[in-house]
XYZ file of C-alpha atoms in Angstrom:
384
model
C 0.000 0.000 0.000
C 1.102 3.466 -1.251
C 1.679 6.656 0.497
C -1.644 7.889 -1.134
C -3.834 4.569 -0.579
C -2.709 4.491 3.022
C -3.977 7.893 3.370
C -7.022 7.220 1.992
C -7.670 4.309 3.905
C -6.966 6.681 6.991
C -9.469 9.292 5.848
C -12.133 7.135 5.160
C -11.666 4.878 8.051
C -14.467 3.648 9.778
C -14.877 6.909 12.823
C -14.663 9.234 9.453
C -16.784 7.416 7.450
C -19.808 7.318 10.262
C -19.862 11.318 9.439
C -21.009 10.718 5.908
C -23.878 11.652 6.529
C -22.912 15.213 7.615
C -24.177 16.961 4.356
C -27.935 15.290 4.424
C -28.245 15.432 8.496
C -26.304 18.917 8.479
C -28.643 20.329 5.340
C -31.986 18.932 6.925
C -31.363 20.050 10.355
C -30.631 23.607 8.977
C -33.518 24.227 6.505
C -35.969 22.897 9.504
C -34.258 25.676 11.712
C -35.562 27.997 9.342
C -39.027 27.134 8.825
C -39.474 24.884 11.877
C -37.258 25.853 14.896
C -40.045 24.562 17.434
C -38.529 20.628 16.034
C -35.087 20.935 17.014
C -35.769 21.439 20.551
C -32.477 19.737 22.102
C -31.005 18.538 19.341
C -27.686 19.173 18.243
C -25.739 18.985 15.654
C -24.502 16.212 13.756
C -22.078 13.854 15.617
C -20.595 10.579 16.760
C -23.164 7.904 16.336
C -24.575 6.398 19.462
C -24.509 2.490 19.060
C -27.444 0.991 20.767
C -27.358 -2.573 21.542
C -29.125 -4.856 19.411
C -29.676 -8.533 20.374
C -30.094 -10.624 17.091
C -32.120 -13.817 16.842
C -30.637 -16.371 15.245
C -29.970 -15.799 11.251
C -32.655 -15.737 9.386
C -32.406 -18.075 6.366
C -32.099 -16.692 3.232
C -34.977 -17.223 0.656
C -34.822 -14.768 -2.428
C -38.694 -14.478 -3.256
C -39.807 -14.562 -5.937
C -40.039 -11.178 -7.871
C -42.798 -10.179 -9.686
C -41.868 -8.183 -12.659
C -40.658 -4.554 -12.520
C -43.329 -1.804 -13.169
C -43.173 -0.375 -16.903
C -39.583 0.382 -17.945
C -39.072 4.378 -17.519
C -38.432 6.415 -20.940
C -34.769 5.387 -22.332
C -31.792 8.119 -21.855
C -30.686 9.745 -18.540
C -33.189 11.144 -16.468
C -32.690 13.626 -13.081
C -34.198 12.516 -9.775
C -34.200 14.827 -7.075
C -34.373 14.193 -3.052
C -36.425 16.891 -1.651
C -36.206 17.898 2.049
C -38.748 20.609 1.906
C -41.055 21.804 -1.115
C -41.557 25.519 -0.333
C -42.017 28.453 -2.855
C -38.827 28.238 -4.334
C -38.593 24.172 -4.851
C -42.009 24.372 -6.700
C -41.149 26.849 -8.516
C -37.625 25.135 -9.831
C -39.596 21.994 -10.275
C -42.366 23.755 -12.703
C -39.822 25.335 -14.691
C -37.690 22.334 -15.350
C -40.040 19.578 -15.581
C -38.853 18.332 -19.066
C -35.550 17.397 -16.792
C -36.806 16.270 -13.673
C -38.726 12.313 -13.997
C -39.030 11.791 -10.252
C -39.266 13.907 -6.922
C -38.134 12.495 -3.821
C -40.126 14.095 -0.860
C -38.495 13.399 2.549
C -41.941 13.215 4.649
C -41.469 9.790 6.110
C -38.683 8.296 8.634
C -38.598 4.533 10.097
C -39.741 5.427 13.988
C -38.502 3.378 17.170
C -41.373 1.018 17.364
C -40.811 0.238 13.876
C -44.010 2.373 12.796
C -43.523 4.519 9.554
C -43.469 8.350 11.015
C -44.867 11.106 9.305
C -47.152 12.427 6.620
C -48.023 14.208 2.734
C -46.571 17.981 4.193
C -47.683 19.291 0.417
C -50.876 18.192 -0.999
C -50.298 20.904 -3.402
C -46.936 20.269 -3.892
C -47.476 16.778 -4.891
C -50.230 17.796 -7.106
C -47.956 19.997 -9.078
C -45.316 17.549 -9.618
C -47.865 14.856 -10.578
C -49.398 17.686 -13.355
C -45.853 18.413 -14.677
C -45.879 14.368 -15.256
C -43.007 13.851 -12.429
C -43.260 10.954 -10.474
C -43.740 10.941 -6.931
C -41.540 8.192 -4.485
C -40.986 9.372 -0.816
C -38.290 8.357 0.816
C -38.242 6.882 4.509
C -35.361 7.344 6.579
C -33.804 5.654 9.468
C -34.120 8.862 11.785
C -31.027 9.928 12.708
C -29.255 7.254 10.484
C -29.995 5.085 13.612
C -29.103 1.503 12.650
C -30.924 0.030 15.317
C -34.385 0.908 14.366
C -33.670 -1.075 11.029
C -32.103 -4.042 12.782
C -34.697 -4.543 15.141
C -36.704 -4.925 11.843
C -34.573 -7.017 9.009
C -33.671 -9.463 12.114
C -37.112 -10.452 13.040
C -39.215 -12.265 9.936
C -42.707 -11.131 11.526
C -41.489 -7.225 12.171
C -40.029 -7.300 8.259
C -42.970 -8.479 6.903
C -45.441 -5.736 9.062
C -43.091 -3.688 7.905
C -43.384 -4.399 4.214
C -47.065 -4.166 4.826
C -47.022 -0.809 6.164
C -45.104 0.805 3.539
C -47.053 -0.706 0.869
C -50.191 0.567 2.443
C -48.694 3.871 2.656
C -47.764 4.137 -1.408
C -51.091 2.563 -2.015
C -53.148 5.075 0.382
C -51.801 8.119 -1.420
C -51.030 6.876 -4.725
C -47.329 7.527 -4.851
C -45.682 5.740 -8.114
C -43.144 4.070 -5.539
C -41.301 4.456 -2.147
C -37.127 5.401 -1.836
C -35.596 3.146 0.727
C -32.883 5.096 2.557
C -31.181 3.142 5.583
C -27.965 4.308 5.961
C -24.956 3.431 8.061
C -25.921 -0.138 8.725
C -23.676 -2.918 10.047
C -21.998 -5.456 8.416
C -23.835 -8.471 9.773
C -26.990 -6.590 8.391
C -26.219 -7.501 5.112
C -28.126 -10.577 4.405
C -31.110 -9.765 5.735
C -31.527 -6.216 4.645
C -30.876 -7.866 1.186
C -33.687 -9.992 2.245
C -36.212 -7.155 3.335
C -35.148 -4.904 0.016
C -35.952 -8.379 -2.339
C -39.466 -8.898 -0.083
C -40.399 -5.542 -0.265
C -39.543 -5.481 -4.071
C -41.968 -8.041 -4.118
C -44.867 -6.509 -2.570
C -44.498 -3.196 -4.559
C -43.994 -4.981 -7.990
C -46.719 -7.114 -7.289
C -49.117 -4.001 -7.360
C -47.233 -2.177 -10.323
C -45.262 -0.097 -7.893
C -41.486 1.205 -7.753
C -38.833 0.761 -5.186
C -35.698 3.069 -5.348
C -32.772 2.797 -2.835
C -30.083 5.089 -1.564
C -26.791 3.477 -0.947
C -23.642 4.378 0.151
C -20.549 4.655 -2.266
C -17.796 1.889 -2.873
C -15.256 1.020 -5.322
C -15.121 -3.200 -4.418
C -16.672 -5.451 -2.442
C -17.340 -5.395 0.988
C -16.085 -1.558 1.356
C -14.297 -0.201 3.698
C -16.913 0.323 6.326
C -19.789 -0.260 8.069
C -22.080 1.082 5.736
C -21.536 -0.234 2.420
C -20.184 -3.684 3.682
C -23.972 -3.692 4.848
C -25.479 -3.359 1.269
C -24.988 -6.663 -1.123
C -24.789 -4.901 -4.581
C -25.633 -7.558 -6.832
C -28.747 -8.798 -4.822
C -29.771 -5.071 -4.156
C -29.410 -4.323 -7.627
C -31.320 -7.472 -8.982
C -34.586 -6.240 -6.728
C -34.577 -2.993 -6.961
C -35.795 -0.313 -9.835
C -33.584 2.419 -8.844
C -30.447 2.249 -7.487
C -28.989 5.550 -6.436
C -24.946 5.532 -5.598
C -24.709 8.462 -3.173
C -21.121 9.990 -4.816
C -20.614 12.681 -2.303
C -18.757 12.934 0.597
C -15.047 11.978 -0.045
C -14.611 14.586 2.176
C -16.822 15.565 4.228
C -17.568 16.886 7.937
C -15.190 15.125 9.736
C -11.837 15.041 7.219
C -9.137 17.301 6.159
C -10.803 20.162 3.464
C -10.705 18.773 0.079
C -13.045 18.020 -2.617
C -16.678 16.254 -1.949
C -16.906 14.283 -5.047
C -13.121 13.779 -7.038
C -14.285 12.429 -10.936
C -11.984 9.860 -10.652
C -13.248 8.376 -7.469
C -16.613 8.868 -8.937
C -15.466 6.920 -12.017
C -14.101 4.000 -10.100
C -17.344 3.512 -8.468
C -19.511 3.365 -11.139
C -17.019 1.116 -12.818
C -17.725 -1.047 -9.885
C -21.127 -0.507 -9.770
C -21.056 -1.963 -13.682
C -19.965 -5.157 -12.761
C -22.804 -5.590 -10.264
C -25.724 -4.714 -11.520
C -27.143 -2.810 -14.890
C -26.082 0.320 -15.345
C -29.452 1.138 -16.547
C -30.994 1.030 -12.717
C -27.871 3.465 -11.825
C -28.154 6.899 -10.404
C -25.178 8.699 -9.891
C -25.522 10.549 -6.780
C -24.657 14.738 -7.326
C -23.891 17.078 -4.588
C -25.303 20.326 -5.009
C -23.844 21.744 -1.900
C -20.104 22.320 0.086
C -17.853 22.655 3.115
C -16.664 25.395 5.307
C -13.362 23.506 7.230
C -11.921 24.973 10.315
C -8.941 22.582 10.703
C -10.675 18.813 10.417
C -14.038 20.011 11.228
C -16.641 20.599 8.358
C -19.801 22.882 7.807
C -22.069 21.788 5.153
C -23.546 24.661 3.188
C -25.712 25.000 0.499
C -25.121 27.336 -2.350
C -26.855 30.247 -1.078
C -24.991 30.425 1.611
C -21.553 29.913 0.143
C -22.654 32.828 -2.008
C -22.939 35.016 0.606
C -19.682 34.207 1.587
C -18.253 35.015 -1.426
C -20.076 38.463 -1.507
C -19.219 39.360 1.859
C -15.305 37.904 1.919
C -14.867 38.521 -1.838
C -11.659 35.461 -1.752
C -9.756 34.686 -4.599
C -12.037 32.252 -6.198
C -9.988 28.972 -7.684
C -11.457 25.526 -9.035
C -9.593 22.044 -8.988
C -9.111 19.196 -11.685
C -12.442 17.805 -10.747
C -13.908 21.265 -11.255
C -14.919 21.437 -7.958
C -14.720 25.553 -6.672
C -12.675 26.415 -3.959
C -11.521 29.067 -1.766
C -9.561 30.071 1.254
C -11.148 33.285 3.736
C -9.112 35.030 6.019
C -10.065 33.194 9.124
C -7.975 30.524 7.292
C -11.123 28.531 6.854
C -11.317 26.758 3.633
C -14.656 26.339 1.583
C -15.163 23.680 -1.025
C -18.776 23.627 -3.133
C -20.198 22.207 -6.193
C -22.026 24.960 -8.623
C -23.168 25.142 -12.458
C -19.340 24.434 -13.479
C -18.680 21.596 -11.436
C -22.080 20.057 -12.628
C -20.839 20.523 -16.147
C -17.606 19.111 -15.629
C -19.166 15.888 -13.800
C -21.507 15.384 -16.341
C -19.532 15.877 -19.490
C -16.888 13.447 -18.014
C -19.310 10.771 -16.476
C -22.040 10.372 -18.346
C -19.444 10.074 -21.708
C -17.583 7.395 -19.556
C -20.772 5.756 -18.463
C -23.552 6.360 -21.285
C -25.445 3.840 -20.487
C -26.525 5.291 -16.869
C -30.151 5.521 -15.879
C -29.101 9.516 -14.712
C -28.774 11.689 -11.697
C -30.066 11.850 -8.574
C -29.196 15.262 -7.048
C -29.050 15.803 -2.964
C -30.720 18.282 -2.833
C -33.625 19.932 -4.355
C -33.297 24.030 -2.918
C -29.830 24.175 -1.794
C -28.794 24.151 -5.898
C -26.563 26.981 -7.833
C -29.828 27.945 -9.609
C -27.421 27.963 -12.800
C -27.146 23.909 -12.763
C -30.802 23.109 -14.486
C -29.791 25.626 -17.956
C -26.318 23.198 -17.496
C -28.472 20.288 -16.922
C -30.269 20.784 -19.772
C -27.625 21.497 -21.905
C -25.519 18.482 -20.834
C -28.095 15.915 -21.075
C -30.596 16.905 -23.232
């Protein structure tokens, strides 16, 4: 092992990697701030991970059911999903005006509670009526609150807890007529693996069975197992077989708790969807796109969205700089450094990913709001 691979390893060892989530925990926590303070009563930011014990029954065995065949094929060529924490003026808006890009919308209204219950509710009736006119489809995600990997062990482990489960999320896309459901249960354990492959292929199933979607969020890796927790936890090739939509988050390379550098490098991005090739078909592949960036003091990261690092820029006026992967950059006095992705980057990743990978289902973008308004003309322009 190299200089370079050996530090790699060290930045994305297992305490680092547990932050990944920084820029979708970070982002969520600070648009409900602004619109809902009264939620965040004693909570804190993003940090360590508390493990909670979790006694496990003995291994379930594992029977692939049988899957019913996949809702209708979506329209061929890349296509731009889009995970959407809140749907306010301004995300309708961008989603009426660039409806010819955008073929799915994913709300975040729903998270996996303690008891195993699915928590939450439609926040937009309106909202969801205007992406269903503009002809985009609507699949909510649920989340493990807090990326707690308890709540979802306490469920894969047990056969009669998956299956209410699976019940209970079907009834929910059923209820309000949702096109599908977005599975994202992050920063799971390693001896998840089987049986989380097991609840994805179930709930595949179910939701096939009644004409349905199911998309899934998982975590980035360039081989088998990975190199932590999280991916080792997610079984590629029998994710990939069950599911419609398989979205690679490729973010977070550096993130909130490494050394300042860039979110996404192209040729880390490359190598996993090289990987990802060789385990399933690229045409259920969604390259994850950030949309957002860092502020580092030393190791410590702030995600930001654009608005904010435009502000900064405004206000500090630094000498603005861009790396090999495109990615913009920039030092401020305080000797903070700021990394973020804007219209540029987005043209850069695009020209040189979707030419190396053409056969790609398309994007998913975190997140829908916290964009360089500039990215959907580049969008369009890219992959259109």
């Amino acid at each position: 092992m190299d200089t370079a691979q050996r530090a790699t390893v060290a930045r994305h060892s297992p305490f680092a990697i547990r932050h990944l989530p920084f820029a979708r925990f970070d982002y969520i926590l600070w648009l409900f701030l602004l619109v809902v303070p009264a939620l965040l009563t004693g909570c804190g930011s993003a940090s360590a991970p508390v493990t909670v014990p979790v006694t496990l029954p003995a291994p379930t065995p594992t029977t692939v059911p049988t899957l019913a065949p996949s809702p209708t094929p979506q329209p061929a060529g890349p296509e731009v999903t889009i995970w959407a924490p809140l749907f306010s003026v301004l995300e309708q808006n961008t989603v009426t005006e660039n409806a010819d890009l955008i073929g799915e919308i994913n709300f975040f209204w729903y998270e996996l509670a303690r008891d195993g219950s699915i928590k939450g509710a439609v926040q937009s009736q309106y909202g969801m009526d205007l992406a269903r006119s503009a002809g985009v489809r609507i699949v909510p995600s649920i989340l493990n609150g807090g990326f707690d990997r308890a709540r979802v062990a306490e469920i894969i482990h047990d056969p009669a807890r998956r299956a209410q489960h699976i019940k209970a999320i079907l009834a929910l896309v059923m209820e309000n007529n949702f096109d599908g459901i977005d599975i994202d249960y992050e920063s799971l354990y390693p001896e998840d693996r089987d049986n989380f492959s097991l609840f994805i292929e179930e709930l595949a199933a179910a939701l096939h069975a009644e004409d349905k979607l199911l998309s899934m969020a998982v975590h980035a890796k360039t081989e088998e197992p990975g190199n932590w927790g999280g991916p080792q936890a997610q079984d590629w090739v029998r994710l990939g077989a069950a599911v419609d939509e398989f979205k690679i988050m490729v973010y977070d390379y550096h993130n909130g708790a490494s050394e300042a550098g860039p979110i996404a490098p192209l040729a880390w991005a490359d190598d996993v969807l090289t990987f990802a090739a060789t385990q399933l078909p690229p045409q259920k592949t969604y390259l994850g796109v950030p949309v957002y960036g860092y502020r580092w003091t030393g190791s410590r990261g702030e995600s930001l969205i654009w608005r904010q690092v435009n502000k900064l820029i405004e206000q500090s006026a630094p000498i603005l700089q861009r790396d090999e992967n495109g990615e913009a950059w920039f030092t401020l006095d305080t000797g903070q450094t700021v990394y973020y992705h804007d219209a540029e980057s987005m043209r850069v990743r695009l020209q040189t990913l979707l030419t190396a990978h053409p056969d790609l289902a398309g994007i998913s973008i975190w997140s829908l709001g916290g964009e360089d308004p500039a990215i959907w003309p580049t969008i369009r322009q890219e992959m259109h």
